[in-house]
C-alpha cells in the first residue's frame, strides 16, 4: 500500500486497515517460524505497511 493510497482513506478506514494488516503480519510471522515463506520479503512489506498506517493515524491525531 502506497502513502498516496493511505492519505485518501478516512480515520475509521485507517483503523480498520491497521487491524487487518497487523493480523495478517502476525499470521505471516507465525507461518514463517514454522516453515519458511516462499517470499520472506512479504514480512518486511507488511511491517512497513503497518508503520505507514500508524504514522498517518498519529499525524491526523496531532492536527
Coordinates of C-alpha atoms in Angstrom, one line a residue:
X1 CA 0.0 0.0 0.0
X2 CA 1.4 3.3 -1.0
X3 CA 1.4 6.5 1.0
X4 CA -0.8 8.2 -1.5
X5 CA -3.4 5.5 -1.1
X6 CA -3.2 5.8 2.7
X7 CA -3.8 9.5 2.6
X8 CA -7.0 9.1 0.8
X9 CA -8.6 6.9 3.5
X10 CA -10.7 8.2 6.4
X11 CA -9.6 7.7 10.0
X12 CA -12.1 4.9 10.5
X13 CA -10.9 3.1 7.4
X14 CA -7.3 3.5 8.5
X15 CA -8.0 2.0 11.9
X16 CA -9.8 -0.9 10.2
X17 CA -6.9 -1.4 7.7
X18 CA -4.4 -1.2 10.6
X19 CA -6.1 -4.0 12.4
X20 CA -6.3 -6.2 9.3
X21 CA -2.6 -5.5 8.4
X22 CA -1.4 -6.3 11.9
X23 CA -3.4 -9.5 12.0
X24 CA -2.0 -10.5 8.5
X25 CA 1.6 -9.7 9.6
X26 CA 1.3 -11.8 12.8
X27 CA -0.1 -14.7 10.9
X28 CA 2.8 -14.5 8.3
X29 CA 5.3 -14.4 11.2
X30 CA 3.9 -17.5 12.7
X31 CA 3.8 -19.3 9.4
X32 CA 7.4 -18.2 8.7
X33 CA 8.6 -19.5 12.0
X34 CA 7.1 -23.0 11.3
X35 CA 8.1 -23.3 7.7
X36 CA 9.8 -20.6 5.6
X37 CA 7.6 -18.5 3.3
X38 CA 8.1 -18.5 -0.4
X39 CA 8.8 -14.8 -0.4
X40 CA 10.1 -13.6 3.0
X41 CA 10.1 -10.0 1.7
X42 CA 6.4 -10.1 2.3
X43 CA 7.2 -9.8 6.1
X44 CA 9.1 -6.6 5.5
X45 CA 6.5 -5.0 3.3
X46 CA 3.7 -6.0 5.8
X47 CA 5.7 -4.5 8.7
X48 CA 6.3 -1.3 6.8
X49 CA 2.6 -1.0 5.8
X50 CA 1.7 -1.3 9.5
X51 CA 4.2 1.5 10.2
X52 CA 2.9 3.7 7.4
X53 CA -0.7 3.4 8.5
X54 CA 0.1 4.0 12.2
X55 CA 2.2 7.1 11.2
X56 CA -0.7 8.5 9.2
X57 CA -3.1 8.0 12.1
X58 CA -0.8 9.7 14.5
X59 CA -0.3 12.6 12.1
X60 CA -4.0 13.1 11.9
X61 CA -4.4 13.0 15.7
X62 CA -1.8 15.7 16.1
X63 CA -3.5 18.1 13.5

